Amino acid sequence: MTDLTSYVPSPPPQWVENFARFGLAAKGVVYSLIGLLAFMAAFEIGGQSTDDTKRTGVLKTIQDLPAGNVLLGLTAIGLLCYAIWRFMQAIKDTEDKGSDAKGIARRLRYAFSGLVYGGFAFLAARMVIGDSGGGGTDSRETLTASLLEQPFGQWLVGIVAVGTIAAGIYQIYYGFSEKYKKEVHTSRVQHEAEHLLIRAGKLGYMARGIVWLLIGYLFLQAALKARASEAGGNSEAFALLENSSYGSFILGAVALGLILYGVFMFLRAKYQPIRA
């Protein structure tokens, strides 16, 4: 009889692994820049403000670097690779989440992530060819306006708010419980510095969760007041933090967490097992 305990799944096709790792690295670049710009805005370094942390602001920062269009083009390709990989996880169930209610929910989350980063890649590509395509319009505000036009629109926006808040809570739990460690081959991490960076992933996921909680709160305000302008994304969430008591220090701490989240994406790009 075949010894099933000795079965080792075959590695994914090389192109799948390349897509996933390049995509994770591109995501790391984006989050590191979001965190850096937010930190600079918190302490008014270089004239930065929370408005600069919008998608167009982050991509414009890349574009303004030497050989910026080339770097932005590579970022666009990387984000597209990440989106494709997420769709593969959703459709092919490469993570073995199953077809029960919980598994379908996880796979839908992968698909939603693919849509978000696919849109990010599309915006970056348009900026490379010199057309921002109205990218300054907040996509969440547009979504909220569309939902409010539907029957029971405020309830629909409220559902989005609750879902976003729940996702934020889960991100905080995911980081605090250190479940994120399963995303890398910890046995392959050799140096003490890399072990420290893996532990720093805890702060990264928790900071990301805080931002999602604030975005959910903004959706909730939009639902209660029936005003799409109340909804917002990263920049509006950072503005809420900045305007609170000790706002600069709180925003600075969250910004550092997002930088650590970006760094952890680089570690995932290097060490995460890729399945197909």
Short mmCIF file of C-alpha atoms in Angstrom, two decimals:
data_model
loop_
_atom_site.label_atom_id
_atom_site.label_comp_id
_atom_site.label_asym_id
_atom_site.label_seq_id
_atom_site.Cartn_x
_atom_site.Cartn_y
_atom_site.Cartn_z
CA MET A 1 0.00 0.00 0.00
CA THR A 2 1.05 3.59 -0.61
CA ASP A 3 2.23 5.40 2.49
CA LEU A 4 0.05 8.50 2.42
CA THR A 5 1.95 10.07 5.29
CA SER A 6 5.00 10.34 3.05
CA TYR A 7 3.09 12.10 0.29
CA VAL A 8 4.53 15.48 -0.59
CA PRO A 9 2.43 17.70 -2.88
CA SER A 10 4.14 18.71 -6.10
CA PRO A 11 5.34 22.29 -6.27
CA PRO A 12 3.26 24.79 -8.23
CA PRO A 13 4.25 25.77 -11.79
CA GLN A 14 7.13 28.23 -11.70
CA TRP A 15 5.06 31.01 -13.26
CA VAL A 16 2.48 30.73 -10.48
CA GLU A 17 5.16 31.01 -7.82
CA ASN A 18 6.77 33.95 -9.63
CA PHE A 19 3.41 35.74 -9.89
CA ALA A 20 2.70 35.25 -6.19
CA ARG A 21 6.14 36.34 -4.95
CA PHE A 22 6.35 39.35 -7.28
CA GLY A 23 2.84 40.36 -6.23
CA LEU A 24 3.61 40.09 -2.52
CA ALA A 25 6.73 42.22 -3.01
CA ALA A 26 4.69 44.88 -4.85
CA LYS A 27 2.15 44.88 -2.02
CA GLY A 28 5.03 45.36 0.40
CA VAL A 29 6.22 48.41 -1.54
CA VAL A 30 2.74 49.95 -1.47
CA TYR A 31 2.16 49.42 2.26
CA SER A 32 5.65 50.59 3.18
CA LEU A 33 5.03 53.81 1.24
CA ILE A 34 1.57 54.30 2.78
CA GLY A 35 3.11 53.95 6.23
CA LEU A 36 6.01 56.25 5.39
CA LEU A 37 3.73 58.97 3.97
CA ALA A 38 1.39 58.67 6.98
CA PHE A 39 4.34 58.99 9.37
CA MET A 40 5.60 62.07 7.51
CA ALA A 41 2.09 63.56 7.62
CA ALA A 42 1.83 62.89 11.37
CA PHE A 43 4.88 65.03 12.12
CA GLU A 44 4.58 67.39 9.12
CA ILE A 45 7.80 66.20 7.54
CA GLY A 46 8.44 67.43 4.01
CA GLY A 47 5.08 69.15 3.81
CA GLN A 48 3.22 65.83 3.62
CA SER A 49 -0.44 65.59 4.61
CA THR A 50 -2.86 62.71 5.06
CA ASP A 51 -4.24 63.50 1.56
CA ASP A 52 -0.95 62.20 0.16
CA THR A 53 -1.75 58.68 1.45
CA LYS A 54 -4.52 58.19 -1.12
CA ARG A 55 -3.89 55.69 -3.91
CA THR A 56 -2.89 58.40 -6.37
CA GLY A 57 -0.58 59.99 -3.79
CA VAL A 58 1.26 56.72 -3.15
CA LEU A 59 1.63 55.99 -6.85
CA LYS A 60 2.73 59.58 -7.56
CA THR A 61 5.47 59.16 -4.93
CA ILE A 62 6.81 56.18 -6.91
CA GLN A 63 6.48 58.07 -10.18
CA ASP A 64 8.48 61.03 -8.85
CA LEU A 65 11.51 58.83 -8.09
CA PRO A 66 14.40 58.53 -10.56
CA ALA A 67 13.23 56.25 -13.41
CA GLY A 68 9.83 56.68 -11.80
CA ASN A 69 7.73 55.54 -14.74
CA VAL A 70 9.71 52.32 -14.97
CA LEU A 71 9.30 51.70 -11.24
CA LEU A 72 5.60 52.54 -11.42
CA GLY A 73 5.20 50.18 -14.38
CA LEU A 74 6.86 47.39 -12.38
CA THR A 75 4.57 48.17 -9.44
CA ALA A 76 1.54 47.96 -11.74
CA ILE A 77 2.69 44.57 -13.04
CA GLY A 78 3.38 43.35 -9.52
CA LEU A 79 -0.06 44.39 -8.27
CA LEU A 80 -1.66 42.70 -11.29
CA CYS A 81 0.30 39.53 -10.49
CA TYR A 82 -0.97 39.69 -6.92
CA ALA A 83 -4.55 40.13 -8.14
CA ILE A 84 -4.27 37.14 -10.49
CA TRP A 85 -2.84 34.99 -7.71
CA ARG A 86 -5.72 35.95 -5.41
CA PHE A 87 -8.23 34.99 -8.11
CA MET A 88 -6.46 31.64 -8.46
CA GLN A 89 -6.74 31.09 -4.71
CA ALA A 90 -10.46 31.88 -4.91
CA ILE A 91 -11.36 29.87 -8.00
CA LYS A 92 -8.99 26.89 -7.72
CA ASP A 93 -9.15 26.73 -3.90
CA THR A 94 -5.37 26.35 -3.72
CA GLU A 95 -5.47 26.93 0.05
CA ASP A 96 -7.93 24.03 0.59
CA LYS A 97 -10.59 26.16 2.25
CA GLY A 98 -13.36 23.89 0.99
CA SER A 99 -16.87 24.54 -0.28
CA ASP A 100 -18.76 24.92 3.00
CA ALA A 101 -20.01 28.31 4.14
CA LYS A 102 -16.77 29.20 5.93
CA GLY A 103 -14.62 28.09 2.99
CA ILE A 104 -16.71 30.02 0.46
CA ALA A 105 -16.47 33.12 2.63
CA ARG A 106 -12.67 32.86 2.71
CA ARG A 107 -12.49 32.33 -1.04
CA LEU A 108 -14.76 35.31 -1.66
CA ARG A 109 -12.35 37.35 0.46
CA TYR A 110 -9.53 36.28 -1.86
CA ALA A 111 -11.60 37.32 -4.88
CA PHE A 112 -12.44 40.69 -3.33
CA SER A 113 -8.75 41.25 -2.62
CA GLY A 114 -8.04 40.44 -6.27
CA LEU A 115 -10.56 43.06 -7.40
CA VAL A 116 -9.09 45.72 -5.09
CA TYR A 117 -5.49 45.18 -6.17
CA GLY A 118 -6.51 44.72 -9.79
CA GLY A 119 -8.07 48.19 -9.65
CA PHE A 120 -4.91 49.52 -8.02
CA ALA A 121 -2.82 48.00 -10.84
CA PHE A 122 -5.12 49.53 -13.46
CA LEU A 123 -4.77 52.99 -11.90
CA ALA A 124 -0.97 52.63 -11.79
CA ALA A 125 -0.90 51.58 -15.45
CA ARG A 126 -2.99 54.60 -16.46
CA MET A 127 -0.62 56.91 -14.59
CA VAL A 128 2.34 55.39 -16.44
CA ILE A 129 0.79 56.38 -19.78
CA GLY A 130 -0.04 59.84 -18.44
CA ASP A 131 -3.73 59.40 -17.67
CA SER A 132 -4.83 59.27 -14.03
CA GLY A 133 -8.38 58.67 -15.26
CA GLY A 134 -10.03 60.54 -12.41
CA GLY A 135 -8.12 58.44 -9.91
CA GLY A 136 -8.49 61.20 -7.32
CA THR A 137 -12.11 60.18 -6.77
CA ASP A 138 -12.40 58.00 -3.68
CA SER A 139 -13.64 54.58 -4.75
CA ARG A 140 -15.33 53.99 -1.39
CA GLU A 141 -17.29 57.22 -1.72
CA THR A 142 -18.35 56.19 -5.22
CA LEU A 143 -19.42 52.76 -3.95
CA THR A 144 -21.36 54.34 -1.10
CA ALA A 145 -23.15 56.74 -3.44
CA SER A 146 -24.16 53.82 -5.68
CA LEU A 147 -25.45 51.79 -2.73
CA LEU A 148 -27.42 54.71 -1.30
CA GLU A 149 -29.29 55.01 -4.60
CA GLN A 150 -30.60 51.45 -4.21
CA PRO A 151 -33.70 50.37 -2.25
CA PHE A 152 -32.74 50.05 1.44
CA GLY A 153 -29.49 51.82 0.51
CA GLN A 154 -28.65 52.89 4.05
CA TRP A 155 -28.97 49.28 5.21
CA LEU A 156 -26.67 48.14 2.41
CA VAL A 157 -24.03 50.68 3.39
CA GLY A 158 -24.51 49.60 7.01
CA ILE A 159 -23.81 45.99 6.03
CA VAL A 160 -20.59 47.10 4.32
CA ALA A 161 -19.68 49.04 7.47
CA VAL A 162 -20.25 46.04 9.74
CA GLY A 163 -18.29 43.77 7.38
CA THR A 164 -15.35 46.18 7.28
CA ILE A 165 -15.35 46.56 11.07
CA ALA A 166 -15.46 42.78 11.46
CA ALA A 167 -12.53 42.46 9.04
CA GLY A 168 -10.59 45.01 11.09
CA ILE A 169 -11.26 43.12 14.31
CA TYR A 170 -10.13 39.90 12.67
CA GLN A 171 -6.90 41.54 11.44
CA ILE A 172 -6.12 42.65 14.99
CA TYR A 173 -6.89 39.15 16.30
CA TYR A 174 -4.86 37.56 13.48
CA GLY A 175 -1.83 39.62 14.43
CA PHE A 176 -2.21 39.37 18.21
CA SER A 177 -2.70 35.58 18.11
CA GLU A 178 0.37 35.26 15.84
CA LYS A 179 -1.58 33.20 13.32
CA TYR A 180 0.22 35.21 10.64
CA LYS A 181 3.36 33.14 11.30
CA LYS A 182 1.89 30.25 9.31
CA GLU A 183 2.29 32.35 6.18
CA VAL A 184 6.06 31.89 6.13
CA HIS A 185 8.46 28.96 6.37
CA THR A 186 9.76 29.87 9.82
CA SER A 187 12.15 26.92 9.64
CA ARG A 188 13.86 28.58 6.67
CA VAL A 189 14.40 31.87 8.47
CA GLN A 190 18.04 31.86 9.41
CA HIS A 191 19.02 35.16 10.92
CA GLU A 192 17.97 36.68 14.21
CA ALA A 193 17.03 39.94 12.46
CA GLU A 194 14.55 38.08 10.26
CA HIS A 195 13.03 36.42 13.34
CA LEU A 196 12.54 39.90 14.79
CA LEU A 197 10.88 41.05 11.57
CA ILE A 198 8.50 38.09 11.66
CA ARG A 199 7.52 39.04 15.21
CA ALA A 200 7.09 42.61 13.98
CA GLY A 201 4.38 41.27 11.67
CA LYS A 202 2.16 41.26 14.77
CA LEU A 203 2.28 45.06 14.92
CA GLY A 204 1.76 45.27 11.19
CA TYR A 205 -1.45 43.26 11.14
CA MET A 206 -2.78 45.06 14.20
CA ALA A 207 -2.08 48.49 12.64
CA ARG A 208 -3.85 47.39 9.45
CA GLY A 209 -6.79 46.23 11.55
CA ILE A 210 -7.04 49.65 13.23
CA VAL A 211 -7.18 51.35 9.83
CA TRP A 212 -9.94 48.98 8.70
CA LEU A 213 -11.90 49.68 11.89
CA LEU A 214 -11.75 53.40 11.14
CA ILE A 215 -12.78 52.89 7.52
CA GLY A 216 -15.71 50.80 8.79
CA TYR A 217 -16.63 53.61 11.17
CA LEU A 218 -16.65 56.05 8.23
CA PHE A 219 -18.97 53.72 6.29
CA LEU A 220 -21.22 53.54 9.33
CA GLN A 221 -21.43 57.33 9.51
CA ALA A 222 -22.29 57.42 5.81
CA ALA A 223 -25.07 54.90 6.43
CA LEU A 224 -26.52 56.74 9.43
CA LYS A 225 -26.41 60.15 7.75
CA ALA A 226 -27.22 58.88 4.21
CA ARG A 227 -24.29 60.90 2.86
CA ALA A 228 -21.71 59.28 0.61
CA SER A 229 -19.22 62.05 1.44
CA GLU A 230 -18.91 60.61 4.97
CA ALA A 231 -17.27 57.44 3.60
CA GLY A 232 -13.56 57.32 3.01
CA GLY A 233 -10.38 55.30 2.79
CA ASN A 234 -6.87 55.42 4.23
CA SER A 235 -6.42 59.18 4.09
CA GLU A 236 -9.70 59.90 5.86
CA ALA A 237 -8.94 57.26 8.49
CA PHE A 238 -5.51 58.82 9.08
CA ALA A 239 -7.13 62.25 9.35
CA LEU A 240 -9.40 60.91 12.12
CA LEU A 241 -6.35 59.72 14.04
CA GLU A 242 -4.45 62.95 13.46
CA ASN A 243 -7.32 65.06 14.77
CA SER A 244 -7.69 63.07 17.99
CA SER A 245 -5.93 63.75 21.28
CA TYR A 246 -2.19 63.09 20.89
CA GLY A 247 -3.11 62.54 17.23
CA SER A 248 0.39 62.92 15.79
CA PHE A 249 1.79 60.24 18.08
CA ILE A 250 -1.13 57.85 17.51
CA LEU A 251 -0.95 58.32 13.74
CA GLY A 252 2.82 57.93 13.87
CA ALA A 253 2.50 54.63 15.76
CA VAL A 254 -0.06 53.26 13.30
CA ALA A 255 2.11 54.44 10.40
CA LEU A 256 5.12 52.56 11.77
CA GLY A 257 2.91 49.48 12.07
CA LEU A 258 1.95 49.76 8.39
CA ILE A 259 5.62 50.05 7.44
CA LEU A 260 6.24 46.83 9.39
CA TYR A 261 3.30 45.23 7.56
CA GLY A 262 4.97 46.16 4.28
CA VAL A 263 8.25 44.66 5.44
CA PHE A 264 6.43 41.48 6.45
CA MET A 265 5.06 41.26 2.88
CA PHE A 266 8.68 41.15 1.69
CA LEU A 267 9.30 38.24 4.07
CA ARG A 268 6.19 36.50 2.74
CA ALA A 269 7.48 37.04 -0.79
CA LYS A 270 10.66 35.23 0.17
CA TYR A 271 9.43 32.51 2.53
CA GLN A 272 5.72 31.89 2.00
CA PRO A 273 4.84 28.43 0.65
CA ILE A 274 3.00 28.90 -2.65
CA ARG A 275 0.37 26.28 -3.49
CA ALA A 276 -1.39 25.48 -6.74
#
